[in-house]
Amino acid sequence: MDLSVVIVNYGTYELTKNTVNSIIEYSYPFDIEIIVVDNASVDDSLSKLQQYFNNKVKFISSPSNNGFAAGNNLALKNIDSKYILLLNSDTILWENTLNDIYCFMESNSDVGACGCQVLLEDNTLDKACKRSFPNVKNSFFRLFHIPTNSEDDNYNLDDLDDDGIYEIDCLTGAFIFTRKKVLDDVGLLDETFFMYGEDIDLCYRIKEAGWKIIYYGKDKITHFKGASSKKQRPKLIYEFYRAMYIYYKKHHSGESNVFVNLIVYFGIFVLCVLKLFLNIFKKKN
């Protein structure tokens, strides 16, 4: 098999259906399979997807929801394709995206992972699709929304052309096109992350192993993210800040002294509590 597309479903029948349809409506000059992992959905989305797609899609049913990383890994452990695409269930692929990035990867053997331009529902750029790795300085500016022209405020690469092609640090987990041999080299997704952060961690390990990560802005997908102004489930807020803690402890705590680490951990805790408190007063979806 040339390409395996892995999509994790959790109670999102309509979104997942639309995502898969946006793939199979086009033809490709390479072999492709679509694998949908159902993360123990509590509704009937799995059975409805199986009935709708019949034998066009492979399905894996997880007995429990152990998180996004674990769900993806259920498929990744059994894939032997040349390339793998990790794709969110709330995305729509544009017509030439898969074909163009496949050809780009074929022509650039030093590229370990490639992403594309990710547009939100309102057609604005999802800034997570091209970014630097988080560190103490750029995370401070970003999390506290401090306006600055400092060179250290480089988490979102806003100064780089949205339509360009260039090397970056980190892609969004909504669309990561990678090689099977890259995952053989660096390992699968870290299941310590329940959701959030596993994409940054994977990109960090890919670059540490000597592979390039490329933003391919000439092609696009649409990502239907939830509006940040609306009320979120407390579990999601908790997991977001928990992912920050896990990532920092895993990759950066050894670079700093105990005092700095304690400040970082305390800051993450305070931000989490503040976000949970403010979320109480937001409107429901």
CSV table of C-alpha atoms in Angstrom, one decimal:
chain,number,residue,atom,x,y,z
A,1,MET,CA,0.0,0.0,0.0
A,2,ASP,CA,1.2,3.5,-0.9
A,3,LEU,CA,-0.8,5.6,1.6
A,4,SER,CA,-2.8,4.9,4.7
A,5,VAL,CA,-5.1,7.6,6.1
A,6,VAL,CA,-5.9,7.3,9.8
A,7,ILE,CA,-8.9,9.0,11.2
A,8,VAL,CA,-10.1,8.7,14.9
A,9,ASN,CA,-13.8,9.0,15.4
A,10,TYR,CA,-15.4,9.7,18.7
A,11,GLY,CA,-19.2,10.3,18.4
A,12,THR,CA,-18.7,12.5,15.3
A,13,TYR,CA,-20.7,10.6,12.6
A,14,GLU,CA,-21.5,13.5,10.3
A,15,LEU,CA,-18.0,15.1,10.6
A,16,THR,CA,-16.2,11.8,10.0
A,17,LYS,CA,-18.5,10.9,7.1
A,18,ASN,CA,-17.7,14.3,5.5
A,19,THR,CA,-14.0,13.9,6.0
A,20,VAL,CA,-13.9,10.4,4.4
A,21,ASN,CA,-16.1,11.6,1.6
A,22,SER,CA,-13.7,14.4,0.9
A,23,ILE,CA,-11.0,11.8,0.3
A,24,ILE,CA,-12.8,9.2,-1.7
A,25,GLU,CA,-14.5,11.7,-4.1
A,26,TYR,CA,-11.2,12.1,-5.9
A,27,SER,CA,-9.0,9.6,-7.8
A,28,TYR,CA,-5.3,9.2,-7.1
A,29,PRO,CA,-2.3,7.8,-9.1
A,30,PHE,CA,-1.3,5.7,-6.0
A,31,ASP,CA,-2.9,3.1,-3.8
A,32,ILE,CA,-4.8,4.5,-0.8
A,33,GLU,CA,-6.6,3.0,2.2
A,34,ILE,CA,-8.7,4.7,4.8
A,35,ILE,CA,-8.7,3.5,8.4
A,36,VAL,CA,-11.3,4.8,10.9
A,37,VAL,CA,-10.6,4.1,14.5
A,38,ASP,CA,-13.6,4.4,16.7
A,39,ASN,CA,-12.5,5.4,20.2
A,40,ALA,CA,-15.4,3.7,22.1
A,41,SER,CA,-18.0,6.1,21.0
A,42,VAL,CA,-21.0,6.1,23.2
A,43,ASP,CA,-23.4,6.7,20.3
A,44,ASP,CA,-24.1,4.7,17.2
A,45,SER,CA,-21.7,6.6,15.0
A,46,LEU,CA,-19.5,3.5,14.4
A,47,SER,CA,-22.3,1.3,13.2
A,48,LYS,CA,-23.7,4.2,11.0
A,49,LEU,CA,-20.3,4.8,9.4
A,50,GLN,CA,-19.8,1.0,8.8
A,51,GLN,CA,-23.2,0.9,7.1
A,52,TYR,CA,-22.6,4.0,5.1
A,53,PHE,CA,-19.1,3.2,3.7
A,54,ASN,CA,-19.5,-0.6,3.7
A,55,ASN,CA,-16.2,-2.0,2.4
A,56,LYS,CA,-14.7,1.3,1.3
A,57,VAL,CA,-13.2,1.9,4.7
A,58,LYS,CA,-11.4,-0.2,7.2
A,59,PHE,CA,-12.7,0.1,10.8
A,60,ILE,CA,-11.0,-0.6,14.1
A,61,SER,CA,-13.2,-0.5,17.2
A,62,SER,CA,-11.4,0.4,20.5
A,63,PRO,CA,-12.9,-1.2,23.6
A,64,SER,CA,-12.1,2.0,25.6
A,65,ASN,CA,-11.3,5.6,24.9
A,66,ASN,CA,-7.7,6.0,26.0
A,67,GLY,CA,-7.2,9.2,24.1
A,68,PHE,CA,-6.4,10.5,20.6
A,69,ALA,CA,-2.8,9.3,20.6
A,70,ALA,CA,-3.8,5.8,21.7
A,71,GLY,CA,-6.6,5.6,19.1
A,72,ASN,CA,-4.2,6.5,16.3
A,73,ASN,CA,-1.7,4.0,17.5
A,74,LEU,CA,-4.2,1.2,17.3
A,75,ALA,CA,-4.1,1.7,13.5
A,76,LEU,CA,-0.4,2.6,13.2
A,77,LYS,CA,0.7,-0.6,14.8
A,78,ASN,CA,-0.7,-2.6,12.0
A,79,ILE,CA,0.1,-0.4,9.0
A,80,ASP,CA,2.8,-1.3,6.5
A,81,SER,CA,2.2,1.4,3.9
A,82,LYS,CA,5.0,3.7,2.6
A,83,TYR,CA,3.2,6.8,3.8
A,84,ILE,CA,0.8,7.6,6.6
A,85,LEU,CA,-1.6,10.5,6.9
A,86,LEU,CA,-2.9,11.4,10.4
A,87,LEU,CA,-6.1,13.3,9.7
A,88,ASN,CA,-8.6,14.8,12.1
A,89,SER,CA,-12.2,13.7,11.8
A,90,ASP,CA,-13.4,17.4,11.5
A,91,THR,CA,-11.5,18.2,8.3
A,92,ILE,CA,-12.3,18.5,4.6
A,93,LEU,CA,-9.5,17.8,2.0
A,94,TRP,CA,-9.3,20.0,-1.0
A,95,GLU,CA,-9.0,18.5,-4.4
A,96,ASN,CA,-5.2,18.3,-5.1
A,97,THR,CA,-3.9,18.2,-1.6
A,98,LEU,CA,-3.1,14.5,-1.2
A,99,ASN,CA,-1.7,14.1,-4.6
A,100,ASP,CA,0.5,17.2,-4.4
A,101,ILE,CA,2.0,16.3,-1.0
A,102,TYR,CA,2.5,12.7,-2.0
A,103,CYS,CA,4.5,13.8,-5.0
A,104,PHE,CA,6.4,16.3,-2.9
A,105,MET,CA,7.4,13.6,-0.4
A,106,GLU,CA,8.4,11.3,-3.3
A,107,SER,CA,10.8,14.0,-4.6
A,108,ASN,CA,12.2,15.0,-1.2
A,109,SER,CA,13.6,11.9,0.6
A,110,ASP,CA,15.0,14.0,3.5
A,111,VAL,CA,11.5,15.2,4.5
A,112,GLY,CA,10.1,13.2,7.4
A,113,ALA,CA,6.7,14.9,7.7
A,114,CYS,CA,4.7,17.4,5.7
A,115,GLY,CA,1.7,19.6,6.4
A,116,CYS,CA,-0.4,21.9,4.4
A,117,GLN,CA,-2.3,25.2,4.8
A,118,VAL,CA,-5.1,24.6,7.3
A,119,LEU,CA,-8.1,26.9,7.0
A,120,LEU,CA,-10.8,27.4,9.6
A,121,GLU,CA,-14.5,27.5,8.8
A,122,ASP,CA,-14.3,31.2,8.3
A,123,ASN,CA,-11.5,30.8,5.8
A,124,THR,CA,-8.8,32.2,8.1
A,125,LEU,CA,-5.6,30.4,8.8
A,126,ASP,CA,-5.3,27.9,11.6
A,127,LYS,CA,-2.0,29.2,13.0
A,128,ALA,CA,-1.2,25.8,14.5
A,129,CYS,CA,-0.4,24.5,11.0
A,130,LYS,CA,3.0,26.4,11.0
A,131,ARG,CA,4.7,27.1,14.3
A,132,SER,CA,7.9,26.8,16.3
A,133,PHE,CA,8.3,24.5,19.2
A,134,PRO,CA,7.0,25.9,22.4
A,135,ASN,CA,9.6,27.1,25.0
A,136,VAL,CA,9.5,29.1,28.1
A,137,LYS,CA,9.8,32.5,26.4
A,138,ASN,CA,7.5,32.1,23.4
A,139,SER,CA,4.9,30.3,25.5
A,140,PHE,CA,4.9,33.1,28.0
A,141,PHE,CA,4.1,35.7,25.3
A,142,ARG,CA,1.4,33.5,23.8
A,143,LEU,CA,-0.4,32.3,26.9
A,144,PHE,CA,-0.5,35.8,28.5
A,145,HIS,CA,-1.4,37.5,25.2
A,146,ILE,CA,1.4,40.0,25.6
A,147,PRO,CA,1.8,42.2,22.5
A,148,THR,CA,5.5,42.4,21.6
A,149,ASN,CA,7.9,42.6,18.7
A,150,SER,CA,10.4,40.5,20.5
A,151,GLU,CA,12.2,37.8,18.5
A,152,ASP,CA,11.4,35.4,21.3
A,153,ASP,CA,7.7,35.7,20.5
A,154,ASN,CA,8.0,33.2,17.6
A,155,TYR,CA,5.6,30.4,18.4
A,156,ASN,CA,3.2,31.3,15.6
A,157,LEU,CA,5.2,31.9,12.4
A,158,ASP,CA,3.0,34.8,11.3
A,159,ASP,CA,5.7,36.5,9.3
A,160,LEU,CA,6.1,33.6,6.9
A,161,ASP,CA,4.0,33.4,3.7
A,162,ASP,CA,0.9,31.4,4.2
A,163,ASP,CA,1.2,30.1,0.6
A,164,GLY,CA,4.9,29.3,0.8
A,165,ILE,CA,6.9,26.1,1.1
A,166,TYR,CA,9.5,26.0,3.8
A,167,GLU,CA,10.9,24.1,6.8
A,168,ILE,CA,9.3,24.6,10.2
A,169,ASP,CA,9.4,23.0,13.6
A,170,CYS,CA,5.8,21.8,14.1
A,171,LEU,CA,2.7,20.8,12.3
A,172,THR,CA,-0.9,20.5,13.6
A,173,GLY,CA,-2.2,17.0,14.3
A,174,ALA,CA,-5.1,17.8,12.1
A,175,PHE,CA,-2.9,16.9,9.1
A,176,ILE,CA,0.4,15.2,9.4
A,177,PHE,CA,1.7,13.4,6.3
A,178,THR,CA,4.7,11.2,7.3
A,179,ARG,CA,6.7,8.2,6.2
A,180,LYS,CA,6.3,4.7,7.8
A,181,LYS,CA,10.0,4.5,8.2
A,182,VAL,CA,10.0,7.8,10.1
A,183,LEU,CA,7.6,6.3,12.7
A,184,ASP,CA,9.7,3.1,12.7
A,185,ASP,CA,12.6,5.4,13.5
A,186,VAL,CA,11.1,7.7,16.2
A,187,GLY,CA,8.2,5.6,17.5
A,188,LEU,CA,4.5,6.0,17.5
A,189,LEU,CA,2.5,8.7,19.2
A,190,ASP,CA,3.1,9.1,23.0
A,191,GLU,CA,0.0,7.8,24.7
A,192,THR,CA,0.9,9.8,27.8
A,193,PHE,CA,-0.9,12.6,26.0
A,194,PHE,CA,-4.7,12.0,26.1
A,195,MET,CA,-5.3,14.7,23.5
A,196,TYR,CA,-3.4,17.9,22.6
A,197,GLY,CA,0.4,17.9,22.6
A,198,GLU,CA,1.0,14.6,20.9
A,199,ASP,CA,1.5,16.3,17.5
A,200,ILE,CA,4.1,18.7,18.9
A,201,ASP,CA,5.9,15.8,20.7
A,202,LEU,CA,5.9,13.7,17.5
A,203,CYS,CA,7.3,16.6,15.4
A,204,TYR,CA,10.0,17.2,18.1
A,205,ARG,CA,11.1,13.6,17.9
A,206,ILE,CA,11.1,13.7,14.1
A,207,LYS,CA,13.4,16.7,14.0
A,208,GLU,CA,15.6,15.3,16.7
A,209,ALA,CA,16.1,12.2,14.5
A,210,GLY,CA,17.4,14.4,11.7
A,211,TRP,CA,14.3,14.6,9.4
A,212,LYS,CA,12.9,17.8,8.0
A,213,ILE,CA,9.4,19.0,8.6
A,214,ILE,CA,7.9,21.0,5.8
A,215,TYR,CA,4.9,23.4,5.6
A,216,TYR,CA,3.5,23.0,2.1
A,217,GLY,CA,1.3,26.1,1.8
A,218,LYS,CA,0.2,25.6,-1.8
A,219,ASP,CA,-2.4,23.0,-0.8
A,220,LYS,CA,-5.2,23.3,1.8
A,221,ILE,CA,-7.7,21.6,4.0
A,222,THR,CA,-10.5,23.0,6.0
A,223,HIS,CA,-10.6,22.3,9.7
A,224,PHE,CA,-13.9,22.8,11.6
A,225,LYS,CA,-12.5,23.7,15.0
A,226,GLY,CA,-14.9,24.8,17.8
A,227,ALA,CA,-15.1,28.5,18.4
A,228,SER,CA,-12.8,29.5,21.3
A,229,SER,CA,-15.4,32.0,22.6
A,230,LYS,CA,-17.8,29.2,23.4
A,231,LYS,CA,-18.0,27.1,26.5
A,232,GLN,CA,-15.6,24.1,26.5
A,233,ARG,CA,-15.9,20.9,28.5
A,234,PRO,CA,-13.6,21.1,31.6
A,235,LYS,CA,-12.0,17.8,30.6
A,236,LEU,CA,-10.7,19.5,27.4
A,237,ILE,CA,-9.3,22.5,29.2
A,238,TYR,CA,-7.6,20.2,31.7
A,239,GLU,CA,-6.1,18.0,29.0
A,240,PHE,CA,-4.8,21.1,27.1
A,241,TYR,CA,-2.8,22.3,30.1
A,242,ARG,CA,-1.8,18.8,31.2
A,243,ALA,CA,-0.3,18.3,27.7
A,244,MET,CA,1.8,21.5,28.2
A,245,TYR,CA,3.1,20.0,31.5
A,246,ILE,CA,3.9,16.6,29.9
A,247,TYR,CA,5.7,18.2,26.9
A,248,TYR,CA,7.8,20.6,29.0
A,249,LYS,CA,8.8,17.9,31.5
A,250,LYS,CA,9.7,15.5,28.8
A,251,HIS,CA,11.7,17.7,26.5
A,252,HIS,CA,12.8,20.9,28.4
A,253,SER,CA,12.9,20.3,32.1
A,254,GLY,CA,16.4,18.9,31.9
A,255,GLU,CA,17.6,22.2,30.3
A,256,SER,CA,16.5,24.4,33.2
A,257,ASN,CA,17.2,24.5,36.9
A,258,VAL,CA,14.7,23.4,39.5
A,259,PHE,CA,13.6,27.0,40.3
A,260,VAL,CA,12.7,27.7,36.6
A,261,ASN,CA,10.9,24.3,36.3
A,262,LEU,CA,8.8,25.1,39.4
A,263,ILE,CA,7.8,28.5,38.0
A,264,VAL,CA,6.8,26.8,34.8
A,265,TYR,CA,4.8,24.1,36.5
A,266,PHE,CA,3.1,26.7,38.8
A,267,GLY,CA,2.3,28.9,35.8
A,268,ILE,CA,0.7,26.1,33.9
A,269,PHE,CA,-1.4,25.2,37.0
A,270,VAL,CA,-2.5,28.8,37.5
A,271,LEU,CA,-3.5,29.2,33.9
A,272,CYS,CA,-5.5,26.0,34.0
A,273,VAL,CA,-7.4,27.0,37.0
A,274,LEU,CA,-8.1,30.5,35.6
A,275,LYS,CA,-9.3,29.1,32.3
A,276,LEU,CA,-11.6,26.6,34.1
A,277,PHE,CA,-13.0,29.5,36.1
A,278,LEU,CA,-13.6,31.8,33.1
A,279,ASN,CA,-15.1,29.0,31.2
A,280,ILE,CA,-18.0,28.9,33.7
A,281,PHE,CA,-19.3,32.2,32.4
A,282,LYS,CA,-19.1,31.4,28.7
A,283,LYS,CA,-22.1,30.6,26.6
A,284,LYS,CA,-22.9,27.0,25.8
A,285,ASN,CA,-22.4,25.7,22.2
